[in-house]
């Protein structure tokens, strides 16, 4: 297999997309705001990048503090209908005031969604959340029961997540997808798992690989080999061509010749460009997948909109990342050093998707 260098025609497309991306960086229109509303969780997954637990050392952010940011810092500058608020954690269902939060966000004109492991998503609570304005939801399901439980530990997790998906499907107005963190154990069963998801009525599916942060930092049982990674991308490419389920690879990194084949768009890191987050302690950053400290301010000391407009230089000018293996890479103009979530505290790249493909056989 070897090289996955994109051909001339694809490089022309990538160059055009890179130029458009540069314009988007300059404009940095905020369209997605994550609110890390809790770090408490009802699971203790072995791949968790946040090391979440049932009793977090950091208290949940008061709803009033987040709403103050919306009222004073965001609404005066944006059309609320054009900014999606995504509640994340931890596990968002640990918050007893989640419905109230949803109602208040909806009342201000913002669409909102959430990411959940599904363990606590009963039909009754889902109904309340939909009435509170829930517009989209992602449910984690990491394979069949064996593979899923290997990652999620809790033996009830698979059944509850599956039930949550079926409950969600009863609301045709609710956009949803299943998100899967692929482990080596799942790779040979992907075709069977795809068939099963289709049989369950699932229409939208996203696949992630597990990056080495948090609990997953030294857990080799979670890391795909270069050959397994290529197998996953080949599977996604075939599945997209079949058209029976809308499958895509996550926005994790540049994929060489697979660009345009496994996602609906070429690779870009939207963190700090069109995506921001307010973390549990008030820190202002890019997307919540970023576990290293790339915070640009804090809502308790700074004005969110001013931070968004003026302080996201490390996200928008990635020249600082052109070192190490990136320094001489011919794909730099398309990749810009990979996803910000793949950089550690020292700014070093933890792993490169493109290089991983290059070393597969």
Short mmCIF file of C-alpha atoms in Angstrom, two decimals:
data_model
loop_
_atom_site.label_atom_id
_atom_site.label_comp_id
_atom_site.label_asym_id
_atom_site.label_seq_id
_atom_site.Cartn_x
_atom_site.Cartn_y
_atom_site.Cartn_z
CA UNK A 1 0.00 0.00 0.00
CA UNK A 2 2.62 2.57 1.09
CA UNK A 3 2.20 6.16 -0.10
CA UNK A 4 -1.12 7.93 0.26
CA UNK A 5 0.08 11.14 -1.40
CA UNK A 6 -2.87 12.77 -3.19
CA UNK A 7 -2.78 12.92 -6.98
CA UNK A 8 -2.51 16.09 -9.03
CA UNK A 9 -6.26 16.59 -9.49
CA UNK A 10 -6.91 16.18 -5.76
CA UNK A 11 -4.03 18.51 -4.90
CA UNK A 12 -5.64 21.19 -7.06
CA UNK A 13 -8.87 20.74 -5.10
CA UNK A 14 -6.96 20.82 -1.82
CA UNK A 15 -5.21 24.03 -2.83
CA UNK A 16 -8.53 25.72 -3.61
CA UNK A 17 -9.97 24.51 -0.30
CA UNK A 18 -6.86 25.74 1.55
CA UNK A 19 -7.34 29.20 0.04
CA UNK A 20 -10.99 29.23 1.12
CA UNK A 21 -9.96 28.04 4.57
CA UNK A 22 -7.46 30.91 4.84
CA UNK A 23 -10.28 33.37 4.12
CA UNK A 24 -12.42 31.66 6.75
CA UNK A 25 -9.63 31.96 9.30
CA UNK A 26 -9.39 35.69 8.59
CA UNK A 27 -13.16 36.13 9.06
CA UNK A 28 -13.46 33.54 11.91
CA UNK A 29 -17.29 33.47 11.97
CA UNK A 30 -18.40 31.74 15.15
CA UNK A 31 -20.98 29.08 14.29
CA UNK A 32 -20.54 26.53 17.09
CA UNK A 33 -20.08 27.08 20.83
CA UNK A 34 -19.45 24.13 23.14
CA UNK A 35 -20.42 24.50 26.78
CA UNK A 36 -18.55 22.01 28.97
CA UNK A 37 -21.30 22.16 31.55
CA UNK A 38 -20.05 19.34 33.78
CA UNK A 39 -17.12 17.00 34.24
CA UNK A 40 -19.17 14.55 36.27
CA UNK A 41 -19.91 11.29 34.50
CA UNK A 42 -21.85 8.08 35.15
CA UNK A 43 -19.17 6.06 33.35
CA UNK A 44 -15.38 5.77 33.70
CA UNK A 45 -14.43 4.90 30.12
CA UNK A 46 -10.91 3.63 29.53
CA UNK A 47 -10.42 5.98 26.55
CA UNK A 48 -11.65 9.18 28.24
CA UNK A 49 -9.51 12.18 27.33
CA UNK A 50 -10.94 14.16 30.26
CA UNK A 51 -10.44 11.57 33.02
CA UNK A 52 -14.05 12.21 34.00
CA UNK A 53 -15.52 10.60 37.10
CA UNK A 54 -18.74 10.66 39.11
CA UNK A 55 -17.42 13.25 41.58
CA UNK A 56 -15.35 15.79 39.70
CA UNK A 57 -13.00 18.09 41.55
CA UNK A 58 -14.47 20.92 39.47
CA UNK A 59 -18.03 21.92 40.26
CA UNK A 60 -20.59 22.29 37.48
CA UNK A 61 -20.65 25.79 36.05
CA UNK A 62 -23.78 27.62 37.25
CA UNK A 63 -26.30 28.05 34.44
CA UNK A 64 -26.57 31.75 35.21
CA UNK A 65 -22.87 32.25 34.44
CA UNK A 66 -23.19 30.71 30.99
CA UNK A 67 -26.39 32.59 30.20
CA UNK A 68 -24.66 35.84 31.14
CA UNK A 69 -22.09 35.16 28.41
CA UNK A 70 -24.89 34.60 25.90
CA UNK A 71 -26.78 37.72 26.93
CA UNK A 72 -23.89 40.17 27.30
CA UNK A 73 -21.15 38.81 25.04
CA UNK A 74 -22.67 36.76 22.23
CA UNK A 75 -26.18 37.92 21.36
CA UNK A 76 -25.15 41.55 20.70
CA UNK A 77 -22.72 40.35 18.01
CA UNK A 78 -24.32 37.36 16.28
CA UNK A 79 -27.63 36.13 14.93
CA UNK A 80 -28.50 33.45 17.54
CA UNK A 81 -30.06 31.26 14.85
CA UNK A 82 -26.63 30.91 13.23
CA UNK A 83 -24.76 29.69 16.31
CA UNK A 84 -25.27 26.12 17.53
CA UNK A 85 -24.78 25.63 21.27
CA UNK A 86 -23.57 22.11 22.10
CA UNK A 87 -23.69 20.93 25.70
CA UNK A 88 -20.91 18.50 26.54
CA UNK A 89 -19.16 16.96 29.51
CA UNK A 90 -18.49 14.67 31.27
CA UNK A 91 -22.00 13.40 30.80
CA UNK A 92 -24.49 16.22 30.36
CA UNK A 93 -27.37 14.15 31.78
CA UNK A 94 -25.71 14.39 35.19
CA UNK A 95 -27.01 17.96 35.37
CA UNK A 96 -30.44 18.08 36.98
CA UNK A 97 -31.11 21.49 35.46
CA UNK A 98 -30.42 20.37 31.89
CA UNK A 99 -34.01 20.96 30.81
CA UNK A 100 -33.97 24.45 32.31
CA UNK A 101 -30.70 25.17 30.51
CA UNK A 102 -32.25 24.02 27.24
CA UNK A 103 -35.33 26.17 27.70
CA UNK A 104 -33.27 29.25 28.48
CA UNK A 105 -30.94 28.73 25.52
CA UNK A 106 -33.96 28.19 23.25
CA UNK A 107 -35.71 31.27 24.64
CA UNK A 108 -32.71 33.33 23.55
CA UNK A 109 -33.08 32.04 19.99
CA UNK A 110 -30.11 29.63 19.88
CA UNK A 111 -30.44 26.06 18.57
CA UNK A 112 -28.82 23.59 20.91
CA UNK A 113 -27.67 20.00 20.98
CA UNK A 114 -25.84 17.58 23.22
CA UNK A 115 -23.41 14.66 23.30
CA UNK A 116 -24.31 11.70 25.53
CA UNK A 117 -23.32 8.15 26.34
CA UNK A 118 -27.04 7.35 26.58
CA UNK A 119 -26.81 5.56 29.92
CA UNK A 120 -29.30 7.88 31.63
CA UNK A 121 -31.39 8.91 28.63
CA UNK A 122 -34.82 7.53 29.46
CA UNK A 123 -37.75 8.08 27.11
CA UNK A 124 -39.30 10.41 29.69
CA UNK A 125 -36.23 12.59 29.97
CA UNK A 126 -35.74 12.68 26.22
CA UNK A 127 -39.31 13.94 25.84
CA UNK A 128 -38.63 16.72 28.35
CA UNK A 129 -35.42 17.70 26.55
CA UNK A 130 -37.16 17.83 23.17
CA UNK A 131 -39.84 20.06 24.70
CA UNK A 132 -36.98 22.22 26.03
CA UNK A 133 -35.82 22.79 22.46
CA UNK A 134 -33.27 20.02 21.86
CA UNK A 135 -32.44 20.07 18.16
CA UNK A 136 -29.61 17.56 17.71
CA UNK A 137 -27.97 14.78 19.69
CA UNK A 138 -24.99 12.44 19.33
CA UNK A 139 -24.94 9.06 21.07
CA UNK A 140 -21.75 7.08 21.66
CA UNK A 141 -21.83 3.45 20.60
CA UNK A 142 -18.44 1.81 20.19
CA UNK A 143 -19.33 -1.45 18.50
CA UNK A 144 -21.25 -4.56 19.49
CA UNK A 145 -21.72 -5.26 23.18
CA UNK A 146 -18.29 -6.87 23.60
CA UNK A 147 -16.31 -4.03 22.01
CA UNK A 148 -18.48 -1.33 23.52
CA UNK A 149 -18.21 -2.72 27.05
CA UNK A 150 -14.44 -3.11 26.66
CA UNK A 151 -14.25 0.67 26.23
CA UNK A 152 -17.12 1.82 28.42
CA UNK A 153 -16.62 -0.73 31.25
CA UNK A 154 -20.22 -0.58 32.51
CA UNK A 155 -22.08 -3.78 31.43
CA UNK A 156 -25.36 -1.86 31.12
CA UNK A 157 -23.94 0.77 28.80
CA UNK A 158 -24.53 -1.02 25.48
CA UNK A 159 -28.18 -1.84 26.18
CA UNK A 160 -28.90 1.69 27.44
CA UNK A 161 -27.17 3.37 24.49
CA UNK A 162 -29.06 1.15 22.04
CA UNK A 163 -32.35 1.95 23.77
CA UNK A 164 -31.51 5.66 23.67
CA UNK A 165 -30.99 5.50 19.91
CA UNK A 166 -34.36 3.84 19.41
CA UNK A 167 -36.04 6.46 21.60
CA UNK A 168 -34.41 9.26 19.59
CA UNK A 169 -35.62 7.79 16.31
CA UNK A 170 -39.20 8.44 17.43
CA UNK A 171 -38.61 12.17 16.95
CA UNK A 172 -38.22 12.80 13.20
CA UNK A 173 -37.54 16.49 13.86
CA UNK A 174 -34.49 15.60 15.95
CA UNK A 175 -31.18 15.39 14.07
CA UNK A 176 -28.93 12.68 15.48
CA UNK A 177 -25.96 10.49 14.77
CA UNK A 178 -24.13 7.56 16.29
CA UNK A 179 -20.46 8.19 17.09
CA UNK A 180 -18.07 5.27 17.32
CA UNK A 181 -14.54 5.22 18.70
CA UNK A 182 -12.93 2.39 16.76
CA UNK A 183 -10.65 0.02 18.65
CA UNK A 184 -8.49 -2.71 17.12
CA UNK A 185 -11.05 -5.29 18.31
CA UNK A 186 -13.82 -3.65 16.27
CA UNK A 187 -11.89 -3.31 12.99
CA UNK A 188 -12.59 -6.87 11.71
CA UNK A 189 -16.26 -6.50 12.70
CA UNK A 190 -16.97 -3.14 11.07
CA UNK A 191 -18.92 -4.63 8.17
CA UNK A 192 -21.15 -6.62 10.53
CA UNK A 193 -21.59 -3.61 12.82
CA UNK A 194 -22.57 -1.44 9.85
CA UNK A 195 -25.22 -3.99 8.85
CA UNK A 196 -26.52 -4.07 12.41
CA UNK A 197 -26.75 -0.27 12.61
CA UNK A 198 -28.69 -0.16 9.36
CA UNK A 199 -31.04 -2.81 10.71
CA UNK A 200 -31.55 -0.63 13.80
CA UNK A 201 -32.65 2.21 11.53
CA UNK A 202 -29.57 4.37 12.08
CA UNK A 203 -29.01 6.75 9.16
CA UNK A 204 -26.02 8.86 10.32
CA UNK A 205 -22.74 7.52 11.71
CA UNK A 206 -19.36 9.08 12.55
CA UNK A 207 -16.17 7.17 13.22
CA UNK A 208 -13.32 8.39 15.41
CA UNK A 209 -9.97 6.94 16.27
CA UNK A 210 -8.76 7.25 19.86
CA UNK A 211 -5.96 9.74 20.42
CA UNK A 212 -3.37 9.33 23.21
CA UNK A 213 -4.64 11.68 25.92
CA UNK A 214 -6.15 11.24 29.36
CA UNK A 215 -6.72 7.58 30.25
CA UNK A 216 -5.91 6.54 26.70
CA UNK A 217 -2.43 8.05 26.78
CA UNK A 218 -0.61 4.78 27.46
CA UNK A 219 -3.34 2.23 26.68
CA UNK A 220 -2.00 0.49 23.57
CA UNK A 221 -5.06 -1.74 23.35
CA UNK A 222 -6.99 1.31 22.13
CA UNK A 223 -4.57 2.44 19.42
CA UNK A 224 -4.98 1.37 15.80
CA UNK A 225 -1.94 0.13 13.92
CA UNK A 226 -1.18 1.86 10.60
CA UNK A 227 -2.65 -1.15 8.76
CA UNK A 228 -5.82 -1.10 10.88
CA UNK A 229 -6.18 2.64 10.36
CA UNK A 230 -6.02 2.23 6.58
CA UNK A 231 -8.53 -0.63 6.81
CA UNK A 232 -10.94 1.70 8.65
CA UNK A 233 -10.62 4.40 5.99
CA UNK A 234 -11.10 1.87 3.18
CA UNK A 235 -14.23 0.69 4.96
CA UNK A 236 -15.59 4.23 5.25
CA UNK A 237 -14.88 4.88 1.58
CA UNK A 238 -16.74 1.72 0.50
CA UNK A 239 -19.65 2.44 2.80
CA UNK A 240 -20.06 5.97 1.46
CA UNK A 241 -20.11 4.62 -2.08
CA UNK A 242 -22.84 2.12 -1.13
CA UNK A 243 -25.06 4.93 0.16
CA UNK A 244 -27.00 2.82 2.67
CA UNK A 245 -25.89 4.86 5.72
CA UNK A 246 -24.37 8.32 5.94
CA UNK A 247 -20.92 7.53 7.33
CA UNK A 248 -17.98 9.89 7.73
CA UNK A 249 -14.63 10.02 9.45
CA UNK A 250 -14.25 12.64 12.16
CA UNK A 251 -12.41 15.93 11.60
CA UNK A 252 -9.23 14.64 13.25
CA UNK A 253 -6.42 15.09 10.77
CA UNK A 254 -5.24 15.25 7.16
CA UNK A 255 -5.69 11.96 5.30
CA UNK A 256 -3.76 12.37 2.05
CA UNK A 257 -5.37 10.54 -0.87
CA UNK A 258 -8.41 9.75 1.29
CA UNK A 259 -9.33 13.44 1.43
CA UNK A 260 -12.68 13.99 -0.24
CA UNK A 261 -13.42 10.25 0.01
CA UNK A 262 -14.25 9.68 3.68
CA UNK A 263 -15.75 13.04 4.66
CA UNK A 264 -18.11 15.52 3.02
CA UNK A 265 -15.31 18.08 2.87
CA UNK A 266 -11.54 18.31 2.83
CA UNK A 267 -9.74 18.37 6.16
CA UNK A 268 -9.78 21.51 8.28
CA UNK A 269 -9.41 22.18 11.99
CA UNK A 270 -12.30 24.48 12.87
CA UNK A 271 -11.19 24.96 16.49
CA UNK A 272 -10.69 28.66 17.13
CA UNK A 273 -11.79 29.43 13.57
CA UNK A 274 -15.53 28.79 13.71
CA UNK A 275 -15.71 26.71 16.91
CA UNK A 276 -15.16 27.89 20.48
CA UNK A 277 -15.78 26.41 23.89
CA UNK A 278 -16.41 27.57 27.41
CA UNK A 279 -14.83 25.04 29.74
CA UNK A 280 -16.03 23.94 33.15
CA UNK A 281 -13.83 26.51 34.93
CA UNK A 282 -14.73 29.35 32.58
CA UNK A 283 -11.72 28.97 30.29
CA UNK A 284 -12.27 30.03 26.68
CA UNK A 285 -10.78 27.67 24.10
CA UNK A 286 -11.44 25.84 20.84
CA UNK A 287 -13.42 22.60 20.74
CA UNK A 288 -13.67 20.46 23.87
CA UNK A 289 -11.62 17.65 22.32
CA UNK A 290 -8.55 19.79 23.06
CA UNK A 291 -7.27 18.59 26.42
CA UNK A 292 -3.99 20.52 26.54
CA UNK A 293 -4.00 24.10 27.80
CA UNK A 294 -4.66 26.26 24.76
CA UNK A 295 -7.02 28.51 26.70
CA UNK A 296 -7.20 32.08 25.44
CA UNK A 297 -9.00 33.69 28.34
CA UNK A 298 -11.62 33.10 31.00
CA UNK A 299 -15.20 34.34 31.21
CA UNK A 300 -14.68 35.29 34.85
CA UNK A 301 -11.87 37.72 34.00
CA UNK A 302 -12.31 38.50 30.29
CA UNK A 303 -14.98 39.48 27.83
CA UNK A 304 -15.78 36.47 25.66
CA UNK A 305 -16.33 38.35 22.40
CA UNK A 306 -13.12 40.32 22.75
CA UNK A 307 -11.22 37.09 23.38
CA UNK A 308 -12.82 35.47 20.34
CA UNK A 309 -11.92 38.40 18.11
CA UNK A 310 -8.36 39.03 19.28
CA UNK A 311 -6.77 36.18 21.21
CA UNK A 312 -7.00 33.03 19.11
CA UNK A 313 -3.72 33.53 17.28
CA UNK A 314 -2.33 30.04 18.12
CA UNK A 315 -5.38 28.54 16.38
CA UNK A 316 -5.47 30.89 13.40
CA UNK A 317 -1.76 31.22 12.68
CA UNK A 318 -0.30 27.74 12.85
CA UNK A 319 3.21 28.67 11.76
CA UNK A 320 4.44 27.86 15.29
CA UNK A 321 3.53 24.20 14.66
CA UNK A 322 5.77 23.83 11.61
CA UNK A 323 8.53 22.04 13.45
CA UNK A 324 9.60 18.47 14.11
CA UNK A 325 8.04 16.11 11.59
CA UNK A 326 5.89 18.95 10.23
CA UNK A 327 8.87 21.16 9.30
CA UNK A 328 9.63 19.45 5.99
CA UNK A 329 6.23 17.92 5.25
CA UNK A 330 5.00 18.64 1.72
CA UNK A 331 1.38 18.41 2.92
CA UNK A 332 1.75 21.31 5.38
CA UNK A 333 -0.22 23.78 3.24
CA UNK A 334 -3.25 21.47 3.37
CA UNK A 335 -2.86 20.18 6.93
CA UNK A 336 -1.42 23.09 8.96
CA UNK A 337 -0.05 20.66 11.51
CA UNK A 338 -3.15 18.58 12.23
CA UNK A 339 -5.96 18.96 14.75
CA UNK A 340 -5.28 21.14 17.78
CA UNK A 341 -6.49 18.29 19.98
CA UNK A 342 -3.46 16.28 18.83
CA UNK A 343 -0.98 18.78 20.31
CA UNK A 344 0.31 18.30 23.85
CA UNK A 345 1.10 21.01 26.40
CA UNK A 346 4.48 21.64 24.74
CA UNK A 347 2.89 22.05 21.32
CA UNK A 348 4.28 18.73 20.10
CA UNK A 349 2.20 16.60 17.72
CA UNK A 350 1.17 13.41 19.52
CA UNK A 351 0.63 11.58 16.24
CA UNK A 352 0.10 12.35 12.57
CA UNK A 353 -2.68 10.68 10.57
CA UNK A 354 -0.85 11.20 7.27
CA UNK A 355 2.39 9.65 8.56
CA UNK A 356 0.40 6.76 9.98
CA UNK A 357 -0.99 6.06 6.55
CA UNK A 358 2.44 6.43 4.98
CA UNK A 359 3.83 3.67 7.19
CA UNK A 360 1.01 1.19 6.53
CA UNK A 361 1.77 -1.81 4.34
#
